[in-house]
PDB file of C-alpha atoms in Angstrom:
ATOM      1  CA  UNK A   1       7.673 -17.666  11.721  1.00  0.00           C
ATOM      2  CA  UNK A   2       6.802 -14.596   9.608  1.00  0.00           C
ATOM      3  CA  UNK A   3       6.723 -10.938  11.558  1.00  0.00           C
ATOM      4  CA  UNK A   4       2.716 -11.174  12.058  1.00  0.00           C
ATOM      5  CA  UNK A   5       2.648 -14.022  13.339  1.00  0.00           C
ATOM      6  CA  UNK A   6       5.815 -13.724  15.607  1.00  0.00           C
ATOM      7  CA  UNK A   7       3.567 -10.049  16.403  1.00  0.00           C
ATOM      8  CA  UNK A   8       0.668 -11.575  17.646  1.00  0.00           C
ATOM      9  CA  UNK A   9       2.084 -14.405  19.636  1.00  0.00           C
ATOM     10  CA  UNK A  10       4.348 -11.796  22.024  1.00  0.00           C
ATOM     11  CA  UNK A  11       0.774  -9.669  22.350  1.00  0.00           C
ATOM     12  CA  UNK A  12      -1.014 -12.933  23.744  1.00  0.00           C
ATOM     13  CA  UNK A  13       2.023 -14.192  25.556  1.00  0.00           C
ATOM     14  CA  UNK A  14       3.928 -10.955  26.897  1.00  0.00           C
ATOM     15  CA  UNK A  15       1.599  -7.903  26.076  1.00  0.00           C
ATOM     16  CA  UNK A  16      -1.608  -8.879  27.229  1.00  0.00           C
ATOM     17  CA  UNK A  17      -0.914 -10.318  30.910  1.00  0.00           C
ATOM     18  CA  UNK A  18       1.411  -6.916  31.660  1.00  0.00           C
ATOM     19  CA  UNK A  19      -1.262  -5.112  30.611  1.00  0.00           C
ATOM     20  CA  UNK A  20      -4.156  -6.975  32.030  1.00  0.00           C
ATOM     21  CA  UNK A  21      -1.827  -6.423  35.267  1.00  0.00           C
ATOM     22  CA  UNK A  22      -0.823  -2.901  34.754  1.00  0.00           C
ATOM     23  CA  UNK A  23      -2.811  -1.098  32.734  1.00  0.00           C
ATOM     24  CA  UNK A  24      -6.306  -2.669  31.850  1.00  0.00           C
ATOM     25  CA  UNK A  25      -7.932   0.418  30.291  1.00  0.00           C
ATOM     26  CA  UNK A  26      -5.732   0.105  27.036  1.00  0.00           C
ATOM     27  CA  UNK A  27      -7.061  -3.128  26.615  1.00  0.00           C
ATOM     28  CA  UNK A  28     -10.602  -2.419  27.673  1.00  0.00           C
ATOM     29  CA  UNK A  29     -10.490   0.626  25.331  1.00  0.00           C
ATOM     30  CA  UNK A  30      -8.000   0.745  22.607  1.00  0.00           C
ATOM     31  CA  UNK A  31      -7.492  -1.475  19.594  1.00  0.00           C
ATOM     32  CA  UNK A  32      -4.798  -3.882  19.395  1.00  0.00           C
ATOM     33  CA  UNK A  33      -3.005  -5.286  16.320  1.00  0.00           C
ATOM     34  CA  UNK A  34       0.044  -4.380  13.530  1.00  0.00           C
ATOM     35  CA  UNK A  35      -0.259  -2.266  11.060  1.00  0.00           C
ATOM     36  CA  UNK A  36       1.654   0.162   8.978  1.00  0.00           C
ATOM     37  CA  UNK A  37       5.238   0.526   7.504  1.00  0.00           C
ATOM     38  CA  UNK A  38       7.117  -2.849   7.546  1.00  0.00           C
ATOM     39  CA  UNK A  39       7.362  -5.919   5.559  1.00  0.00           C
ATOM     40  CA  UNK A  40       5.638  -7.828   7.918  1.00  0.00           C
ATOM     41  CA  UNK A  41       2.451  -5.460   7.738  1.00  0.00           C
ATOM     42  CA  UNK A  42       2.353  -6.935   3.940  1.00  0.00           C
ATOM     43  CA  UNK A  43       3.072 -10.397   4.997  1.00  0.00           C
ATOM     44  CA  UNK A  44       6.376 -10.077   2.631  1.00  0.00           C
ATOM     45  CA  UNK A  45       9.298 -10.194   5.372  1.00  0.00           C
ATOM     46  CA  UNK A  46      12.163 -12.894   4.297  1.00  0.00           C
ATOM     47  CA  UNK A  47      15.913 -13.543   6.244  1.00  0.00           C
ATOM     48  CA  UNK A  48      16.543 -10.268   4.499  1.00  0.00           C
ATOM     49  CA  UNK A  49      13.830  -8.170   6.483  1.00  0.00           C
ATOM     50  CA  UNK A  50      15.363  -8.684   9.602  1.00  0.00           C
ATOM     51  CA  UNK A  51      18.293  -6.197   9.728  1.00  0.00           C
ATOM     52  CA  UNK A  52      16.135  -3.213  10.851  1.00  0.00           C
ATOM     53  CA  UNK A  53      12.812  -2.543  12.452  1.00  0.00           C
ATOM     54  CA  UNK A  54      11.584  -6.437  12.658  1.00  0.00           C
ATOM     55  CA  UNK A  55      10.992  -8.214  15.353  1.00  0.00           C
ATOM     56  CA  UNK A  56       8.332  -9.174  18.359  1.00  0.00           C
ATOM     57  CA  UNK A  57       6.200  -5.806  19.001  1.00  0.00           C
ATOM     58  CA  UNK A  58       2.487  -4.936  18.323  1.00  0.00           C
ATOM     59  CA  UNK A  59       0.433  -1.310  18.017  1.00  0.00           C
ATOM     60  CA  UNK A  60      -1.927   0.170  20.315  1.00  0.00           C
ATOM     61  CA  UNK A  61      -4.522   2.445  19.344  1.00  0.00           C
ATOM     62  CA  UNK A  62      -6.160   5.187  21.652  1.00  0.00           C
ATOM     63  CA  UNK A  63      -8.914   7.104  21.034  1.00  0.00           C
ATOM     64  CA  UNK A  64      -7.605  10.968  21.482  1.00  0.00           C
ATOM     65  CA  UNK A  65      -9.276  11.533  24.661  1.00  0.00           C
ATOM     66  CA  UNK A  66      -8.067   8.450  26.310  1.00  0.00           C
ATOM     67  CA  UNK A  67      -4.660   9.341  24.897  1.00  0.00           C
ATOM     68  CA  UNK A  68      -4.337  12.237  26.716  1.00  0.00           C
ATOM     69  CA  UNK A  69      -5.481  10.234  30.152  1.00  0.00           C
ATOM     70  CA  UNK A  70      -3.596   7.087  29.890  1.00  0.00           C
ATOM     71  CA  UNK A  71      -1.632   7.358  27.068  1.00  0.00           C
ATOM     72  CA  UNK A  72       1.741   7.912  28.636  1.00  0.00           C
ATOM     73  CA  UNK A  73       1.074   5.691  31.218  1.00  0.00           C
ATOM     74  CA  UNK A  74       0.678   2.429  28.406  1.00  0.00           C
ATOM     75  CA  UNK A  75       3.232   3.997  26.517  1.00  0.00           C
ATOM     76  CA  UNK A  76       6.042   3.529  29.360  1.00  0.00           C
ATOM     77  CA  UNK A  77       4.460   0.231  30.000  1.00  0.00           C
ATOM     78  CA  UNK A  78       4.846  -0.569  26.522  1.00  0.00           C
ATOM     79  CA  UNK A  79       8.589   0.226  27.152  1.00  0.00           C
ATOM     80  CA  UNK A  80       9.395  -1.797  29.659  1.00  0.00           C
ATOM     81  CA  UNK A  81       8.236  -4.795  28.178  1.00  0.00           C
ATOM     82  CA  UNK A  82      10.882  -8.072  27.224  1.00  0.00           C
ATOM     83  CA  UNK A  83      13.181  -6.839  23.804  1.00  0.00           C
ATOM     84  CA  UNK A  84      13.399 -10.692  23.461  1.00  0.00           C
ATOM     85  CA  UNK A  85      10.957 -12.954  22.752  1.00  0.00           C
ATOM     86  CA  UNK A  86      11.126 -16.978  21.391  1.00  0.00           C
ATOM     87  CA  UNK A  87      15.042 -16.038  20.383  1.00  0.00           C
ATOM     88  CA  UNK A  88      13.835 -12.799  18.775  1.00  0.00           C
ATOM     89  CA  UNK A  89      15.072  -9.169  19.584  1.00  0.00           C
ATOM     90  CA  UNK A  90      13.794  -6.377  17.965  1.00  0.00           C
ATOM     91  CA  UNK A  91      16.010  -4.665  15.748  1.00  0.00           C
ATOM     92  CA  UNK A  92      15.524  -1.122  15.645  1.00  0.00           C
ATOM     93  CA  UNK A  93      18.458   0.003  13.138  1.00  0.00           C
ATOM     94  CA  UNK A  94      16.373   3.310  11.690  1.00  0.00           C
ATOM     95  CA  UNK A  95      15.830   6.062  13.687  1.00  0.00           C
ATOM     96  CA  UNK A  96      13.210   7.346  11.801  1.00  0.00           C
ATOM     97  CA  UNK A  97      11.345   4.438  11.921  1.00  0.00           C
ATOM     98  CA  UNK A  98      11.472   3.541  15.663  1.00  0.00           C
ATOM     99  CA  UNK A  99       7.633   4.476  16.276  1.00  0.00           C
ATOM    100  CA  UNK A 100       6.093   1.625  14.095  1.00  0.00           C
ATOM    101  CA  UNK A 101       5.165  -0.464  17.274  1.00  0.00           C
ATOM    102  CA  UNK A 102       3.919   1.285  20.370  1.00  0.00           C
ATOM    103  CA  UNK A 103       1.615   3.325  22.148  1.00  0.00           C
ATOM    104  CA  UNK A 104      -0.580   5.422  19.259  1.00  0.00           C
ATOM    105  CA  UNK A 105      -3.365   8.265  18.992  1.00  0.00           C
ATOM    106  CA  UNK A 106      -5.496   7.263  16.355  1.00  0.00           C
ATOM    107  CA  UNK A 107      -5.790  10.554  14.687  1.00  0.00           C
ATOM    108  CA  UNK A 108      -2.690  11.838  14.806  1.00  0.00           C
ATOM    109  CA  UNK A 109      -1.651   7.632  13.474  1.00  0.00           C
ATOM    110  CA  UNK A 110      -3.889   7.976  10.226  1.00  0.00           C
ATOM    111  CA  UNK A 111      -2.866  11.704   9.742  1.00  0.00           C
ATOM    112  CA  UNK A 112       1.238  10.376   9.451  1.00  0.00           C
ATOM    113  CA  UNK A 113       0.029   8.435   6.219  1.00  0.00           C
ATOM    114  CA  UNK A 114      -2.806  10.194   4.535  1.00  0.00           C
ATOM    115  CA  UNK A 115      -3.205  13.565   6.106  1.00  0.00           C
ATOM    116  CA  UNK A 116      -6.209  12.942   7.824  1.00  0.00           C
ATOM    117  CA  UNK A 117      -7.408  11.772  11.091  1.00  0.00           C
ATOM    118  CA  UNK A 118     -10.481  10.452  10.118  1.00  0.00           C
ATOM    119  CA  UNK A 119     -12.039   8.791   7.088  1.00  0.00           C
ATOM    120  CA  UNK A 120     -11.861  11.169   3.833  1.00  0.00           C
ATOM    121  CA  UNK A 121     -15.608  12.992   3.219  1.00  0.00           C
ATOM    122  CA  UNK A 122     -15.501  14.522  -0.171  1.00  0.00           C
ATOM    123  CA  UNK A 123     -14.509  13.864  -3.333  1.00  0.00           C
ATOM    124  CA  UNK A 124     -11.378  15.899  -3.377  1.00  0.00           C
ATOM    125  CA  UNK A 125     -10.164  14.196   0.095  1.00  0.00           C
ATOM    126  CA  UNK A 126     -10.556  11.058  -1.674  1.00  0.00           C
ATOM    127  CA  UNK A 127      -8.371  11.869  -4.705  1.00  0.00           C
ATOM    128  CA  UNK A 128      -5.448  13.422  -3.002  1.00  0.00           C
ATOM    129  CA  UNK A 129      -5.070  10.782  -0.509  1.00  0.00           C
ATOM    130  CA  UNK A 130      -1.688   9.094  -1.314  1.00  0.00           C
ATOM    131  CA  UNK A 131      -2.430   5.389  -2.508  1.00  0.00           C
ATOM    132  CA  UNK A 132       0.647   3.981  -1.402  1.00  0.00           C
ATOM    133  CA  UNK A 133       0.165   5.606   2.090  1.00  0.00           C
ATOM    134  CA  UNK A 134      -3.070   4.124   2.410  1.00  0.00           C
ATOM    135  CA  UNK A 135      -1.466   0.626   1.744  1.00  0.00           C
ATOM    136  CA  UNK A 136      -0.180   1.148   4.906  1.00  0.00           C
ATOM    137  CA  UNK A 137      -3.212   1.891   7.312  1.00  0.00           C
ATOM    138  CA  UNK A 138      -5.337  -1.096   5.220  1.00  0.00           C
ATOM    139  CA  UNK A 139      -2.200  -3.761   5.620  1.00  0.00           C
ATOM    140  CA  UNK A 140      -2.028  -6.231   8.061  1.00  0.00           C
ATOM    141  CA  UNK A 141      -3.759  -7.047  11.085  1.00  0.00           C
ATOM    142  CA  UNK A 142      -6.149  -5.563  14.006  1.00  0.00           C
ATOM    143  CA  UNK A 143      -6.454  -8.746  17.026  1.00  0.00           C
ATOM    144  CA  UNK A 144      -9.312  -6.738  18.540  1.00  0.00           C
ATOM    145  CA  UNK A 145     -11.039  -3.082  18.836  1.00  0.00           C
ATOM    146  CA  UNK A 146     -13.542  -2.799  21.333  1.00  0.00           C
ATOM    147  CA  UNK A 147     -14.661   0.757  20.684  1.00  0.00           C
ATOM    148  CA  UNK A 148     -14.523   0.423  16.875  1.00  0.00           C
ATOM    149  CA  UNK A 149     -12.863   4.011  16.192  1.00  0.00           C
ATOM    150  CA  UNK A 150      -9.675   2.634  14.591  1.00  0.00           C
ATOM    151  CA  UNK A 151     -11.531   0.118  12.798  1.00  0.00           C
ATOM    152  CA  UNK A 152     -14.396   2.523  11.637  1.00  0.00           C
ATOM    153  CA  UNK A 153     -11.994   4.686   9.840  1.00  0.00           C
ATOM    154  CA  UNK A 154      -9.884   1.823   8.413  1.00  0.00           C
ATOM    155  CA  UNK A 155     -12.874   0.024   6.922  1.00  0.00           C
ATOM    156  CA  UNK A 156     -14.180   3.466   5.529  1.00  0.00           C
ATOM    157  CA  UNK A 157     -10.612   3.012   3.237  1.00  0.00           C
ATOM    158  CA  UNK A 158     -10.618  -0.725   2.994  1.00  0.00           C
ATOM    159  CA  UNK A 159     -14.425   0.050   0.933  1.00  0.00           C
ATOM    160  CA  UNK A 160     -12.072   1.448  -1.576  1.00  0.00           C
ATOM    161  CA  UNK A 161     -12.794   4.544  -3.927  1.00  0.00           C
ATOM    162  CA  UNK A 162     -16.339   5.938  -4.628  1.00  0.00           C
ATOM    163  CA  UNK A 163     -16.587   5.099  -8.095  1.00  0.00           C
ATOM    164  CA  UNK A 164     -16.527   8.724  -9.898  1.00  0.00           C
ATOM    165  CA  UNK A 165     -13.037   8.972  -7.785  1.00  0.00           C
ATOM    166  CA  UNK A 166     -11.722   5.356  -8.877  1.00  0.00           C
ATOM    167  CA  UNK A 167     -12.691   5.949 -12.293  1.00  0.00           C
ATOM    168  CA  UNK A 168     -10.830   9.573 -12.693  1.00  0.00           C
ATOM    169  CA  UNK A 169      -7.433   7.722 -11.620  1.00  0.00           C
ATOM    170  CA  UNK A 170      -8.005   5.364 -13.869  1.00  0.00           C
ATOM    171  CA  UNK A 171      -8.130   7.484 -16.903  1.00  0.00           C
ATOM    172  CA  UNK A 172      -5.281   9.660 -15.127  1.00  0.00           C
ATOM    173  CA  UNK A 173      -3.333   6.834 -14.878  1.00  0.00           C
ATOM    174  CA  UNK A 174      -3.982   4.997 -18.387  1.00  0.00           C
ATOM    175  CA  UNK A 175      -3.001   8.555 -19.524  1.00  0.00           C
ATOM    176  CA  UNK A 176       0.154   8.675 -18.096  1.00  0.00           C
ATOM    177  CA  UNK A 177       1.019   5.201 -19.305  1.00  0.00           C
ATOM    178  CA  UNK A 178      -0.068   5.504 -22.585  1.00  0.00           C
ATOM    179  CA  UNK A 179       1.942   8.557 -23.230  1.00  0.00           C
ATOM    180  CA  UNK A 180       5.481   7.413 -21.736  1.00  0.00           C
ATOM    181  CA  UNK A 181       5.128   3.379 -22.779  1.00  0.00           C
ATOM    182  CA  UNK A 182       2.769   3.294 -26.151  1.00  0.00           C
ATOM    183  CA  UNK A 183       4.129   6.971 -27.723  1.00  0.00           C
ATOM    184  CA  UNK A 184       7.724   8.595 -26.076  1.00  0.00           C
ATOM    185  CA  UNK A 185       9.413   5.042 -25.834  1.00  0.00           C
ATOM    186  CA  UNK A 186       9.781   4.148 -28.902  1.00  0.00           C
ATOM    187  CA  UNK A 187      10.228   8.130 -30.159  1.00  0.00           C
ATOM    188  CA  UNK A 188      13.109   8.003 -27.333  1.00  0.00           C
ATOM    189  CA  UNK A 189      14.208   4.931 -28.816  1.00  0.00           C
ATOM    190  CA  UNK A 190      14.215   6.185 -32.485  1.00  0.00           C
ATOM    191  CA  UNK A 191      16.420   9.332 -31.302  1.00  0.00           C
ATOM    192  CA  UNK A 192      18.988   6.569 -29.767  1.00  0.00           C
ATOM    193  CA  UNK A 193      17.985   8.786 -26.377  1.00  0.00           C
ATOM    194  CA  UNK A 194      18.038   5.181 -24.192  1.00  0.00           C
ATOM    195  CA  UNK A 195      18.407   7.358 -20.704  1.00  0.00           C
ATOM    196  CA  UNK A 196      14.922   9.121 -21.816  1.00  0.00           C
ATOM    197  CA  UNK A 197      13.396   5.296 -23.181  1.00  0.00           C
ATOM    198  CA  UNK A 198      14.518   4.285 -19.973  1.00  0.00           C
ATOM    199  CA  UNK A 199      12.389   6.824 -18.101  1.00  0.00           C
ATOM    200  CA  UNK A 200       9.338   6.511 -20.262  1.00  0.00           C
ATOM    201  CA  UNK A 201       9.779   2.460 -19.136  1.00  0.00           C
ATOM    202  CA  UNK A 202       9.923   3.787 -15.786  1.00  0.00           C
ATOM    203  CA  UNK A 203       6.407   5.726 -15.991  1.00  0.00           C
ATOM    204  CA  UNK A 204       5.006   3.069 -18.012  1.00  0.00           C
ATOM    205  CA  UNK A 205       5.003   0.207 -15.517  1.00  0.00           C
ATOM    206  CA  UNK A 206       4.823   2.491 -12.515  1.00  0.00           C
ATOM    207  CA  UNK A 207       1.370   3.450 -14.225  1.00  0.00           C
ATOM    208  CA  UNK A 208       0.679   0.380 -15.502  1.00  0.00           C
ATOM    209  CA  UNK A 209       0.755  -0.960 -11.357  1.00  0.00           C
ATOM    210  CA  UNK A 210      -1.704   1.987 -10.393  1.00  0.00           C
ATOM    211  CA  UNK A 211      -3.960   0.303 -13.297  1.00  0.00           C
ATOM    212  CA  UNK A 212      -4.184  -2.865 -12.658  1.00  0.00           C
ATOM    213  CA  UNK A 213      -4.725  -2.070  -8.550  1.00  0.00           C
ATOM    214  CA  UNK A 214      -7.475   0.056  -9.062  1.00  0.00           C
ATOM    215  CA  UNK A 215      -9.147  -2.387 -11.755  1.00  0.00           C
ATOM    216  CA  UNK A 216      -8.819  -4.597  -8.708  1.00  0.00           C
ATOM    217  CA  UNK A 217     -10.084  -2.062  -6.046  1.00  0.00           C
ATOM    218  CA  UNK A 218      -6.740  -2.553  -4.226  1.00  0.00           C
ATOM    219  CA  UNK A 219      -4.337   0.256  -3.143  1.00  0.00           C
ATOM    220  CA  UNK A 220      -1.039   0.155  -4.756  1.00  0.00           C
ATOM    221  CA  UNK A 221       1.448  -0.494  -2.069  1.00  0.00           C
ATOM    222  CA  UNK A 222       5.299   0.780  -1.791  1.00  0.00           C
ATOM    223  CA  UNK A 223       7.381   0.475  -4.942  1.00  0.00           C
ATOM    224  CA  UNK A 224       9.231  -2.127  -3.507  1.00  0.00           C
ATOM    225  CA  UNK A 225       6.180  -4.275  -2.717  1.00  0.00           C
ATOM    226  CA  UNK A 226       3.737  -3.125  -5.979  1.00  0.00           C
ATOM    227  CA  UNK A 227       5.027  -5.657  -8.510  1.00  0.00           C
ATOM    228  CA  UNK A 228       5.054  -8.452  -5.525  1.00  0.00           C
ATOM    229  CA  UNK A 229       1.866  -7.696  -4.626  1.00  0.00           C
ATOM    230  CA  UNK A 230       0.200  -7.332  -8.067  1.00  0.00           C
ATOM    231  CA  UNK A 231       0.883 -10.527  -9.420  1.00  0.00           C
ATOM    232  CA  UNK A 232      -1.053 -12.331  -6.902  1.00  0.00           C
ATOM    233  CA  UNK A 233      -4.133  -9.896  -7.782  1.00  0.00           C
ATOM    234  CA  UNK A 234      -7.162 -12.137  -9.404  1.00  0.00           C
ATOM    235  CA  UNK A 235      -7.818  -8.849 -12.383  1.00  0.00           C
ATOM    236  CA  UNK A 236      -4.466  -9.127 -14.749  1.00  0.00           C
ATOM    237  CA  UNK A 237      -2.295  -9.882 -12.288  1.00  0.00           C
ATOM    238  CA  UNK A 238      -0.016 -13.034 -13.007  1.00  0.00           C
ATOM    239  CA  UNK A 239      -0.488 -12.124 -16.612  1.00  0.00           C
ATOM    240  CA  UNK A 240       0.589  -8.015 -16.185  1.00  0.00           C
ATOM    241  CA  UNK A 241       2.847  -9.028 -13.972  1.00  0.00           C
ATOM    242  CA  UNK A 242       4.809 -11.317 -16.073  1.00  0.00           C
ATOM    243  CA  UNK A 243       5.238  -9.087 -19.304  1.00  0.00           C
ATOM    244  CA  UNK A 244       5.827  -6.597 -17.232  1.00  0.00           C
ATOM    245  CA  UNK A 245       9.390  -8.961 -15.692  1.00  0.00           C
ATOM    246  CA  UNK A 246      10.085  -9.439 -19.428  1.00  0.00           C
ATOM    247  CA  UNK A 247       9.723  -5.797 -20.166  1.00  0.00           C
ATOM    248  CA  UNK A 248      12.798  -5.170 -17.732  1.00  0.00           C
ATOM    249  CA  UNK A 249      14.659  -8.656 -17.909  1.00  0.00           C
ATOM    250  CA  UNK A 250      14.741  -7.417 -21.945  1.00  0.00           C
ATOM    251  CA  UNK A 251      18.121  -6.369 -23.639  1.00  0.00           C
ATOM    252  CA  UNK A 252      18.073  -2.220 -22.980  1.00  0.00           C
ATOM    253  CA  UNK A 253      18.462  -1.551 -27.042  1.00  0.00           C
ATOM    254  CA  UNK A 254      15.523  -4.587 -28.133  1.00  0.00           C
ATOM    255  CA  UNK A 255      13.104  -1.989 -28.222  1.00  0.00           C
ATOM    256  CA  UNK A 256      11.116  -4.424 -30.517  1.00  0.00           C
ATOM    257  CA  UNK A 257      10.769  -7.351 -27.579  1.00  0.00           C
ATOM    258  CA  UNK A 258       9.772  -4.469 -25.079  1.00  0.00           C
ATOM    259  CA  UNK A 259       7.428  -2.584 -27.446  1.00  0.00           C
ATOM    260  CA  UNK A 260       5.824  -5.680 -28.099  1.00  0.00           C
ATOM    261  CA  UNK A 261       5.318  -6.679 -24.029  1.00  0.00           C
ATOM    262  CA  UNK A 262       3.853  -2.639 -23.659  1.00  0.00           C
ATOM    263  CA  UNK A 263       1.239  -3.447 -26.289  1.00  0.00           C
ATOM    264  CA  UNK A 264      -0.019  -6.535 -24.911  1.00  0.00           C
ATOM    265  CA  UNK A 265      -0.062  -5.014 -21.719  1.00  0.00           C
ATOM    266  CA  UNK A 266      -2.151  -2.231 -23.236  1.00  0.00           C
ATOM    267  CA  UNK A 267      -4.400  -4.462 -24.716  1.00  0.00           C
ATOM    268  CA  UNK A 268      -5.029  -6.344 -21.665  1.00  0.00           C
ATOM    269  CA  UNK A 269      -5.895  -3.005 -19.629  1.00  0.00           C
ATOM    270  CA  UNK A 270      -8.243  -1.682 -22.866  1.00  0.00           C
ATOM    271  CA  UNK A 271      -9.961  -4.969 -22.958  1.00  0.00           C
ATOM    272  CA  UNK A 272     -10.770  -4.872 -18.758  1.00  0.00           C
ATOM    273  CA  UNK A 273     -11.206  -1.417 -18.922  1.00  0.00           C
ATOM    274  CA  UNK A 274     -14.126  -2.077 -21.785  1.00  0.00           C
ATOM    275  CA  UNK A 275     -15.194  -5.081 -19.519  1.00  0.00           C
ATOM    276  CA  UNK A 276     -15.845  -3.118 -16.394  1.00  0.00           C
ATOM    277  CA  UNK A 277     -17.963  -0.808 -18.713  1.00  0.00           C
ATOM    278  CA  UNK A 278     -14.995   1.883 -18.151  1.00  0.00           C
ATOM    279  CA  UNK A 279     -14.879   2.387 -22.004  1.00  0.00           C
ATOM    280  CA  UNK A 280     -16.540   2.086 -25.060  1.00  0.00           C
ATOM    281  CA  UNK A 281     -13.936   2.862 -27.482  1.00  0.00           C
ATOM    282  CA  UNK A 282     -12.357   0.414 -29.590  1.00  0.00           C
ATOM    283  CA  UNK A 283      -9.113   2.135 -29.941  1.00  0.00           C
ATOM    284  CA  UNK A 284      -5.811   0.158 -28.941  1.00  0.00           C
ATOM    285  CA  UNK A 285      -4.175   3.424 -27.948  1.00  0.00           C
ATOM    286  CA  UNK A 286      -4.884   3.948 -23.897  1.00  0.00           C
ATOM    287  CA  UNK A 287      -4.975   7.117 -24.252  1.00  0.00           C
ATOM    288  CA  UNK A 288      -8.200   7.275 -26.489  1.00  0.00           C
ATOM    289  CA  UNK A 289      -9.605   5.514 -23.345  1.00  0.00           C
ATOM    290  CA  UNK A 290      -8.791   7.895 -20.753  1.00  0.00           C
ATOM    291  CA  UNK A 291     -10.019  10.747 -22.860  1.00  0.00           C
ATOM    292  CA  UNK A 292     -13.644   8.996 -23.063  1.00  0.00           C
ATOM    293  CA  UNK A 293     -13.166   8.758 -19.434  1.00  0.00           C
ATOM    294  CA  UNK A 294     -12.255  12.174 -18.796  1.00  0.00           C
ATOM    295  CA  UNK A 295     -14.930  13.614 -20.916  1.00  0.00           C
ATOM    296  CA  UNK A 296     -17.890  11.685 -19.135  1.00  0.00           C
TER     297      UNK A 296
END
């Protein structure tokens, strides 16, 4: 029984009927589902999940206006609702986390993760929305919506990127990696400075995970989720996502084994970047790519 569906059974089974009882309008009005922080929004909870914030709950969604009407109201009802459910009890360990099941305003629920309350409308909005925030409003699952606001604004950022926004973090990105895996490591390295080698790693494969989700159209999730989640991508996934395990499982002074694993990576990103008609160069230095980029 993973957290979603152990989510969805205690809606149909507990949290509908109470609130088919008690308070029909959040039913008839707001969107129902799980979505958000949490292992279980990914589909990624194990044994290990379960120490804090995992357990039988579900979201709902209001629309601002029927919020401020009714919002307390479902929110108390929410409350009083059974902690236990088919031997389950939620644990709620992390203060700080305690409001990732509930009662919600939509607005002021998208504007926790990316700072807005609605769908981004420019260009700029776009770019400065944080990726691995937005993971977290496009994750799991929404069981019904009848209004469509949540939804509207969530499939606005499932669409992904406009293009011209997409293809600027790309070259951003291919920069950064370029410069801390395919130049400073082995410079580090050379100097016998492992801490710095260590942190141009570091920047490589963070970057290197930004890459390969955006040649994908998918938003990076949560460090502790990217790699997970990237190797199961169809674009470079299992094959990134392998050299990128030997890059770490390496010996810390083989700089030769882990310069070798950051080329082949680079080559695979240079090849899908000239591919998706990204880049015409025929440099192997990612850099050289993300300046083209830039400079269109």
């Amino acid at each position: 029984m993973n957290g979603l569906e152990l989510s969805r059974k205690y809606f149909e089974e507990v949290g509908r009927p109470a609130f088919e009882k008690a308070c029909p309008l959040a039913l008839e009005r707001g969107a129902v589902g799980l979505v958000g922080e949490g292992s279980e929004c990914f589909g990624f909870d194990d044994e290990i999940s379960r120490d804090h914030d995992w357990g039988p709950g579900f979201c709902i969604w209001l629309a601002e206006e029927d919020y401020k009407a009714f919002g307390e109201e479902a929110a108390k009802l929410y409350d009083s609702l059974p902690k236990n459910f088919m031997g389950y009890e939620r644990q709620r360990v992390i203060k700080l986390t305690s409001d990732r099941v509930g009662v919600h305003c939509i607005p002021e629920f998208y504007s926790k993760y990316i700072g807005l309350g609605r769908a981004p409308e420019t260009f700029e909005e776009w770019f400065n929305l944080p990726e691995r925030f937005i993971s977290k409003v496009t994750n799991g699952e929404v069981w019904q919506d009848p209004l469509g606001e949540f939804s509207k604004i969530r499939n606005a950022l499932i669409a992904y990127y406009p293009e011209p926004v997409r293809k600027r973090k790309i070259a951003m990105h291919a920069e950064l990696a370029a410069q801390a895996g395919q130049y400073n490591y082995y410079r580090c390295m050379q100097r016998g400075n492992v801490v710095a080698a260590s942190h141009a790693l570091d920047v490589f494969l963070t970057n290197v995970e930004d890459l390969v989700f955006l040649l994908n159209l998918k938003y990076c999730p949560y460090y502790k989720w990217a790699h997970r989640a990237l190797k199961a991508l169809p674009i470079l996934g299992a094959e990134v996502g392998a050299l990128m395990k030997e890059i770490v499982l390496a010996d810390t002074t083989d700089s030769k084994k882990r310069g070798e694993a950051i080329e082949k990576i680079s080559a695979l990103i240079i090849a899908e970047l000239k591919r998706q008609g990204l880049s015409n160069s025929n440099s192997d230095f990612m850099l050289h790519h993300a300046n083209e980029m830039f400079n269109e």
